[in-house]
Amino acid sequence: MSRDPYEVLGVSRTAGEEDIRKAFRKLAKQYHPDLNPGDKEAEARFKEISAAEEFLTDPDRRAAYDRGEIDASGTPKAERGFYRDFAEGEAGRKYYTHADFGDAANFEDIIARMFGGGARAGAAGAQAGPRGGPGGGFAGFETGAGFGGFGTEGLHMAGGDVRYSLDVDFLEAINGARKRVSMPDGKTLDIQVPPGTRDGQVLRLRGQGRPGVGGGPAGDAYVEISVAVHPQFERKDDDIYVDLPISLPEAVLGGKVRAPTVTGAVNVTVPKGSSSGRTLRLKGMGVPKGGGGRGDAYVRLRVVLPDPPDAELEDFMRGWAERHRYDPRSG
C-alpha cells in the first residue's frame, strides 16, 4: 500500500477505530472479489482497502505513521546521518578494517590513521545512504571507490539491512504460499510465507539486503506481512470463526449441511432445534501451529427466513403460535 490509508478509506485523521471499521465494511461490500468476479480493478481496490484497515487499526503503526516515522507501507522514513550511526561490523563493532585500529574514537580517526591526518576533512563530510531496516542502513561505500580523494582498499564492512512490506490474502497466510516479488533494485525474490503466518509478522531473508564492502557479508531483508481481511472467516489466535446461514427447516429438524473451512467445505451436522448463535466446534480445522497440529474451527449457526416472506409459512406459524406460546426472553 503506497497511498495514504486515511484517503483510501475516506476517513479523517481523527477517526476512531469503529469509524475506520465501518468505512472498511462499506467499501468491502462494494469491491469484494466474490461480488466482482473477473474484475481486476475491484480486486486491487479490495486489497488496498483491506491493507488500509489493517494499518489504521494497529495502534502502533498508526501512531508511527501520524508522527511521520513510517510511510503508508510501514517502511521507516529515510534518515540521514554520519557513517558511524549506521554501519555495523562483526561482534558488535561499528566498523572494522583489515588493519588494527585499536580503540579509535570515531570514523574520522580511522580515516586519519588509514590515510594520514589530511583525510579527516574528507571523512567529516561523508554521509550514509538511507536507513534500510532493523540492522542499520547501507553506508554508501563501494569496494575500491574513492573517499575524500583517497582509496578505501582494506575497508571491510557488512551490508545494511532493508525492510519491505508484503500483502498476502487471508487464506495464503493460513495455509502458506510462495510469493514472487520484485525488489527495488530489479532483483526478483521467491518468498515462502509459512502456514499460520500472522498479520504484522516479519520474515527474515538472510543475505538479501544491501551488498557488503570489501568482501563483507550482505545484509538481510526483513519482510513485514500484511494479511488481508476475509469476508467470511475471522481469526482469533489459532482458531477460526465463521457464520453459517441455515434454513428454518434445518434449524427445527436438523440435518447435514456444507460448511466452509480454511481448507475447503466439509459436511457438518446441525442438531435438531438449533437457534441462531449456536456454535459447532470442528476440532483441528483451524490455523496450523508452529509446533505441529492446528487450532479449531467454530461454526456459528444463523437461522435465515425465506425472502420474500412466505404466506403459507405465516399462516402455519399463526396457528402454531396460538397453540404453543413461549417467551424466548424469559431468562
Short mmCIF file of C-alpha atoms in Angstrom, two decimals:
data_model
loop_
_atom_site.label_atom_id
_atom_site.label_comp_id
_atom_site.label_asym_id
_atom_site.label_seq_id
_atom_site.Cartn_x
_atom_site.Cartn_y
_atom_site.Cartn_z
CA MET A 1 0.00 0.00 0.00
CA SER A 2 1.52 3.31 -1.07
CA ARG A 3 -1.45 5.69 -0.82
CA ASP A 4 -2.43 7.48 2.37
CA PRO A 5 -4.57 4.92 4.30
CA TYR A 6 -6.90 7.68 5.52
CA GLU A 7 -7.50 8.68 1.91
CA VAL A 8 -8.01 5.05 0.85
CA LEU A 9 -10.82 4.56 3.40
CA GLY A 10 -12.18 8.10 3.11
CA VAL A 11 -11.85 8.87 6.82
CA SER A 12 -10.34 11.77 8.72
CA ARG A 13 -7.11 11.51 10.71
CA THR A 14 -9.14 11.83 13.91
CA ALA A 15 -11.44 8.91 13.03
CA GLY A 16 -11.96 6.34 15.78
CA GLU A 17 -11.40 2.62 15.30
CA GLU A 18 -15.12 1.91 14.91
CA ASP A 19 -15.41 4.62 12.22
CA ILE A 20 -12.48 3.04 10.38
CA ARG A 21 -14.02 -0.44 10.53
CA LYS A 22 -17.40 0.93 9.42
CA ALA A 23 -15.79 2.63 6.41
CA PHE A 24 -13.95 -0.59 5.55
CA ARG A 25 -17.10 -2.73 5.73
CA LYS A 26 -18.93 -0.34 3.44
CA LEU A 27 -16.16 -0.41 0.83
CA ALA A 28 -15.60 -4.17 1.20
CA LYS A 29 -19.22 -4.85 0.23
CA GLN A 30 -18.67 -2.79 -2.90
CA TYR A 31 -15.31 -4.14 -4.04
CA HIS A 32 -15.05 -7.71 -2.70
CA PRO A 33 -13.79 -10.08 -5.47
CA ASP A 34 -16.66 -12.52 -4.84
CA LEU A 35 -19.10 -9.77 -5.83
CA ASN A 36 -16.97 -8.67 -8.79
CA PRO A 37 -15.73 -11.88 -10.46
CA GLY A 38 -13.02 -11.23 -13.01
CA ASP A 39 -12.77 -7.53 -12.17
CA LYS A 40 -9.05 -6.96 -11.54
CA GLU A 41 -9.58 -3.32 -10.59
CA ALA A 42 -12.10 -4.27 -7.90
CA GLU A 43 -9.73 -6.97 -6.63
CA ALA A 44 -6.86 -4.49 -6.39
CA ARG A 45 -9.11 -1.93 -4.69
CA PHE A 46 -10.27 -4.54 -2.15
CA LYS A 47 -6.67 -5.43 -1.29
CA GLU A 48 -5.86 -1.74 -0.90
CA ILE A 49 -8.76 -1.02 1.47
CA SER A 50 -8.02 -4.21 3.43
CA ALA A 51 -4.41 -3.13 3.90
CA ALA A 52 -5.52 0.37 4.93
CA GLU A 53 -7.95 -1.01 7.53
CA GLU A 54 -5.31 -3.33 8.98
CA PHE A 55 -2.81 -0.48 9.05
CA LEU A 56 -5.05 2.05 10.81
CA THR A 57 -6.44 -0.41 13.38
CA ASP A 58 -2.90 -1.20 14.53
CA PRO A 59 -2.32 1.49 17.21
CA ASP A 60 1.48 1.33 16.99
CA ARG A 61 1.71 1.57 13.22
CA ARG A 62 -0.95 4.28 13.04
CA ALA A 63 0.83 6.37 15.67
CA ALA A 64 4.18 5.95 13.91
CA TYR A 65 2.59 6.97 10.60
CA ASP A 66 0.92 10.02 12.13
CA ARG A 67 4.31 11.08 13.56
CA GLY A 68 5.89 10.73 10.13
CA GLU A 69 8.22 7.92 11.21
CA ILE A 70 6.98 5.39 8.61
CA ASP A 71 5.27 5.61 5.25
CA ALA A 72 1.97 4.04 4.20
CA SER A 73 3.65 0.68 3.54
CA GLY A 74 5.08 0.60 7.06
CA THR A 75 8.62 1.25 5.87
CA PRO A 76 10.70 3.61 8.06
CA LYS A 77 11.21 7.05 6.52
CA ALA A 78 14.70 7.73 5.24
CA GLU A 79 17.04 9.40 7.68
CA ARG A 80 20.48 10.87 7.13
CA GLY A 81 23.42 10.66 9.40
CA PHE A 82 27.13 10.00 9.52
CA TYR A 83 28.61 6.64 8.68
CA ARG A 84 29.24 5.76 12.31
CA ASP A 85 25.49 6.00 13.01
CA PHE A 86 24.62 3.21 10.57
CA ALA A 87 27.49 0.81 9.84
CA GLU A 88 27.69 -2.49 11.64
CA GLY A 89 30.65 -4.85 11.89
CA GLU A 90 31.39 -8.22 13.43
CA ALA A 91 30.93 -8.94 17.12
CA GLY A 92 29.08 -5.70 17.73
CA ARG A 93 31.88 -3.46 16.37
CA LYS A 94 30.56 -0.48 14.43
CA TYR A 95 33.24 -0.76 11.73
CA TYR A 96 36.49 -2.52 11.15
CA THR A 97 39.23 -2.90 8.54
CA HIS A 98 41.94 -5.41 7.83
CA ALA A 99 44.31 -3.16 9.77
CA ASP A 100 44.35 -2.86 13.56
CA PHE A 101 42.92 0.49 14.63
CA GLY A 102 42.59 -0.29 18.31
CA ASP A 103 40.12 1.93 20.13
CA ALA A 104 39.73 4.67 17.53
CA ALA A 105 37.08 7.01 18.87
CA ASN A 106 35.21 7.51 15.62
CA PHE A 107 35.30 7.08 11.89
CA GLU A 108 37.23 10.30 11.32
CA ASP A 109 40.06 8.90 13.46
CA ILE A 110 40.06 5.67 11.46
CA ILE A 111 40.28 7.54 8.17
CA ALA A 112 43.05 9.67 9.61
CA ARG A 113 45.00 6.55 10.57
CA MET A 114 44.41 4.95 7.15
CA PHE A 115 45.43 7.91 5.05
CA GLY A 116 47.03 10.41 7.37
CA GLY A 117 45.63 13.49 9.08
CA GLY A 118 44.66 15.08 5.77
CA ALA A 119 41.86 12.57 5.36
CA ARG A 120 39.90 13.91 8.33
CA ALA A 121 38.33 16.74 6.34
CA GLY A 122 37.06 14.32 3.69
CA ALA A 123 35.66 11.96 6.31
CA ALA A 124 33.81 14.69 8.14
CA GLY A 125 31.74 15.45 5.06
CA ALA A 126 30.76 11.83 4.26
CA GLN A 127 27.19 10.82 4.95
CA ALA A 128 25.45 7.47 4.68
CA GLY A 129 22.61 6.48 2.41
CA PRO A 130 19.05 5.98 3.75
CA ARG A 131 18.46 3.72 6.70
CA GLY A 132 17.27 0.33 5.46
CA GLY A 133 15.91 -1.64 8.38
CA PRO A 134 16.44 -3.28 11.78
CA GLY A 135 20.18 -3.85 11.33
CA GLY A 136 21.06 -0.39 10.09
CA GLY A 137 21.35 1.10 6.62
CA PHE A 138 23.67 0.91 3.66
CA ALA A 139 26.57 3.20 4.30
CA GLY A 140 27.08 4.20 0.70
CA PHE A 141 30.62 2.87 0.18
CA GLU A 142 31.84 0.78 -2.74
CA THR A 143 34.87 -1.51 -2.72
CA GLY A 144 37.83 0.38 -4.12
CA ALA A 145 35.83 3.62 -4.53
CA GLY A 146 37.41 6.92 -3.68
CA PHE A 147 36.78 8.60 -0.34
CA GLY A 148 37.73 12.22 0.09
CA GLY A 149 40.27 11.74 -2.67
CA PHE A 150 41.72 8.53 -1.13
CA GLY A 151 41.12 4.82 -1.87
CA THR A 152 39.23 2.55 0.51
CA GLU A 153 41.31 -0.60 -0.03
CA GLY A 154 41.29 -2.60 3.20
CA LEU A 155 37.90 -1.33 4.36
CA HIS A 156 35.72 -4.33 5.27
CA MET A 157 32.09 -3.70 6.15
CA ALA A 158 28.82 -5.67 6.31
CA GLY A 159 25.99 -4.52 4.08
CA GLY A 160 22.95 -2.80 5.54
CA ASP A 161 19.60 -4.45 6.14
CA VAL A 162 16.48 -3.43 4.22
CA ARG A 163 12.80 -3.62 5.10
CA TYR A 164 9.81 -4.31 2.89
CA SER A 165 6.07 -4.88 3.24
CA LEU A 166 4.19 -7.72 1.52
CA ASP A 167 0.40 -8.04 1.18
CA VAL A 168 -0.99 -11.59 1.29
CA ASP A 169 -4.52 -12.94 1.19
CA PHE A 170 -6.10 -14.34 4.33
CA LEU A 171 -6.06 -17.95 3.12
CA GLU A 172 -2.47 -17.63 1.87
CA ALA A 173 -1.41 -16.63 5.36
CA ILE A 174 -3.34 -19.52 6.92
CA ASN A 175 -2.26 -22.29 4.55
CA GLY A 176 1.11 -20.93 3.40
CA ALA A 177 2.09 -19.65 -0.04
CA ARG A 178 5.02 -18.89 -2.27
CA LYS A 179 5.12 -15.27 -3.43
CA ARG A 180 7.38 -13.86 -6.13
CA VAL A 181 8.17 -10.19 -5.62
CA SER A 182 10.34 -7.65 -7.42
CA MET A 183 12.80 -5.72 -5.27
CA PRO A 184 13.57 -2.01 -5.87
CA ASP A 185 16.96 -2.94 -7.36
CA GLY A 186 15.26 -5.10 -10.00
CA LYS A 187 16.08 -8.42 -8.37
CA THR A 188 13.30 -10.99 -8.07
CA LEU A 189 12.80 -12.96 -4.86
CA ASP A 190 10.69 -16.01 -4.11
CA ILE A 191 9.34 -15.63 -0.58
CA GLN A 192 7.90 -18.61 1.28
CA VAL A 193 5.03 -17.48 3.51
CA PRO A 194 4.84 -20.14 6.26
CA PRO A 195 1.44 -21.69 7.15
CA GLY A 196 -0.17 -19.85 10.07
CA THR A 197 1.56 -16.53 9.35
CA ARG A 198 0.08 -13.68 11.39
CA ASP A 199 -0.64 -10.11 10.35
CA GLY A 200 2.41 -7.98 11.14
CA GLN A 201 4.78 -10.96 11.29
CA VAL A 202 8.27 -10.22 9.94
CA LEU A 203 10.16 -12.73 7.79
CA ARG A 204 13.96 -12.55 7.67
CA LEU A 205 15.72 -13.28 4.38
CA ARG A 206 19.40 -13.76 5.09
CA GLY A 207 21.84 -12.17 2.69
CA GLN A 208 19.14 -10.40 0.65
CA GLY A 209 19.93 -6.90 1.92
CA ARG A 210 22.47 -4.39 0.67
CA PRO A 211 25.83 -5.75 -0.53
CA GLY A 212 28.83 -5.65 1.77
CA VAL A 213 32.02 -3.70 1.13
CA GLY A 214 35.49 -5.15 0.78
CA GLY A 215 34.26 -8.73 0.95
CA GLY A 216 31.93 -8.03 3.86
CA PRO A 217 28.71 -10.08 4.09
CA ALA A 218 25.49 -8.80 2.57
CA GLY A 219 22.80 -7.52 4.91
CA ASP A 220 19.42 -9.15 5.45
CA ALA A 221 15.97 -8.29 4.12
CA TYR A 222 13.08 -8.06 6.59
CA VAL A 223 9.63 -8.53 5.07
CA GLU A 224 6.61 -7.48 7.14
CA ILE A 225 3.46 -9.43 6.23
CA SER A 226 0.14 -7.60 5.92
CA VAL A 227 -2.78 -10.05 5.90
CA ALA A 228 -6.00 -9.01 4.14
CA VAL A 229 -9.36 -9.30 5.89
CA HIS A 230 -11.60 -12.18 4.74
CA PRO A 231 -15.34 -11.62 4.20
CA GLN A 232 -16.29 -14.93 5.90
CA PHE A 233 -13.52 -16.09 8.20
CA GLU A 234 -12.34 -14.43 11.40
CA ARG A 235 -9.10 -15.46 13.11
CA LYS A 236 -8.61 -15.48 16.88
CA ASP A 237 -5.15 -16.80 17.81
CA ASP A 238 -5.08 -20.29 16.22
CA ASP A 239 -8.86 -20.66 15.90
CA ILE A 240 -11.14 -19.74 13.01
CA TYR A 241 -14.73 -18.48 13.33
CA VAL A 242 -17.31 -18.46 10.54
CA ASP A 243 -21.05 -17.76 10.36
CA LEU A 244 -23.17 -20.40 8.61
CA PRO A 245 -26.67 -19.47 7.38
CA ILE A 246 -29.23 -22.28 7.79
CA SER A 247 -32.90 -22.51 6.82
CA LEU A 248 -35.80 -22.69 9.26
CA PRO A 249 -36.44 -26.41 8.50
CA GLU A 250 -32.73 -27.17 9.07
CA ALA A 251 -32.86 -25.33 12.39
CA VAL A 252 -36.02 -27.13 13.55
CA LEU A 253 -35.44 -30.61 12.14
CA GLY A 254 -31.63 -30.72 11.99
CA GLY A 255 -29.66 -32.32 9.18
CA LYS A 256 -26.38 -32.38 7.23
CA VAL A 257 -25.17 -29.14 5.63
CA ARG A 258 -21.95 -27.95 3.97
CA ALA A 259 -19.84 -25.51 5.95
CA PRO A 260 -16.80 -23.55 4.73
CA THR A 261 -13.39 -24.02 6.39
CA VAL A 262 -9.97 -22.57 5.59
CA THR A 263 -9.04 -25.82 3.80
CA GLY A 264 -12.33 -26.35 1.95
CA ALA A 265 -16.01 -27.10 2.59
CA VAL A 266 -16.97 -30.01 4.87
CA ASN A 267 -20.21 -31.66 5.99
CA VAL A 268 -21.47 -30.75 9.46
CA THR A 269 -24.50 -31.94 11.41
CA VAL A 270 -26.97 -29.32 12.57
CA PRO A 271 -28.66 -30.64 15.74
CA LYS A 272 -32.47 -30.54 15.93
CA GLY A 273 -33.85 -27.36 17.46
CA SER A 274 -30.78 -25.22 16.78
CA SER A 275 -31.16 -21.50 17.43
CA SER A 276 -29.21 -18.68 15.82
CA GLY A 277 -25.90 -18.27 17.60
CA ARG A 278 -25.41 -21.94 18.39
CA THR A 279 -21.76 -22.80 17.75
CA LEU A 280 -20.41 -26.07 16.38
CA ARG A 281 -16.75 -26.95 17.04
CA LEU A 282 -14.69 -28.55 14.26
CA LYS A 283 -11.61 -29.86 16.04
CA GLY A 284 -8.25 -29.45 14.27
CA MET A 285 -9.65 -27.45 11.35
CA GLY A 286 -8.25 -24.06 12.31
CA VAL A 287 -4.83 -22.42 11.89
CA PRO A 288 -1.65 -24.54 11.56
CA LYS A 289 0.57 -24.26 14.66
CA GLY A 290 4.32 -23.82 14.52
CA GLY A 291 4.96 -26.89 16.68
CA GLY A 292 2.53 -29.07 14.73
CA GLY A 293 -1.21 -29.58 14.77
CA ARG A 294 -3.90 -26.99 14.13
CA GLY A 295 -6.33 -24.89 16.08
CA ASP A 296 -10.08 -25.43 15.88
CA ALA A 297 -12.82 -24.02 13.67
CA TYR A 298 -16.05 -22.71 15.18
CA VAL A 299 -19.20 -22.60 13.02
CA ARG A 300 -21.85 -20.16 14.32
CA LEU A 301 -25.34 -21.03 13.07
CA ARG A 302 -27.54 -18.22 11.79
CA VAL A 303 -31.19 -19.00 11.00
CA VAL A 304 -32.37 -17.22 7.86
CA LEU A 305 -36.06 -16.95 6.94
CA PRO A 306 -37.21 -17.04 3.30
CA ASP A 307 -37.13 -13.77 1.39
CA PRO A 308 -39.69 -12.62 0.37
CA PRO A 309 -41.86 -13.85 3.28
CA ASP A 310 -43.87 -17.00 2.55
CA ALA A 311 -47.66 -16.66 3.06
CA GLU A 312 -48.12 -20.38 3.79
CA LEU A 313 -45.42 -20.28 6.45
CA GLU A 314 -47.05 -17.21 8.01
CA ASP A 315 -50.45 -18.97 8.22
CA PHE A 316 -48.87 -22.06 9.74
CA MET A 317 -46.97 -20.03 12.32
CA ARG A 318 -50.10 -18.13 13.40
CA GLY A 319 -51.84 -21.37 14.22
CA TRP A 320 -48.75 -22.87 15.80
CA ALA A 321 -48.14 -19.79 17.95
CA GLU A 322 -51.67 -19.91 19.30
CA ARG A 323 -51.18 -23.49 20.45
CA HIS A 324 -47.55 -23.21 21.64
CA ARG A 325 -46.90 -19.98 23.44
CA TYR A 326 -43.38 -19.46 24.80
CA ASP A 327 -41.18 -16.48 25.68
CA PRO A 328 -37.56 -16.80 24.44
CA ARG A 329 -36.64 -13.70 26.51
CA SER A 330 -37.93 -15.03 29.82
CA GLY A 331 -34.43 -15.87 31.03
#
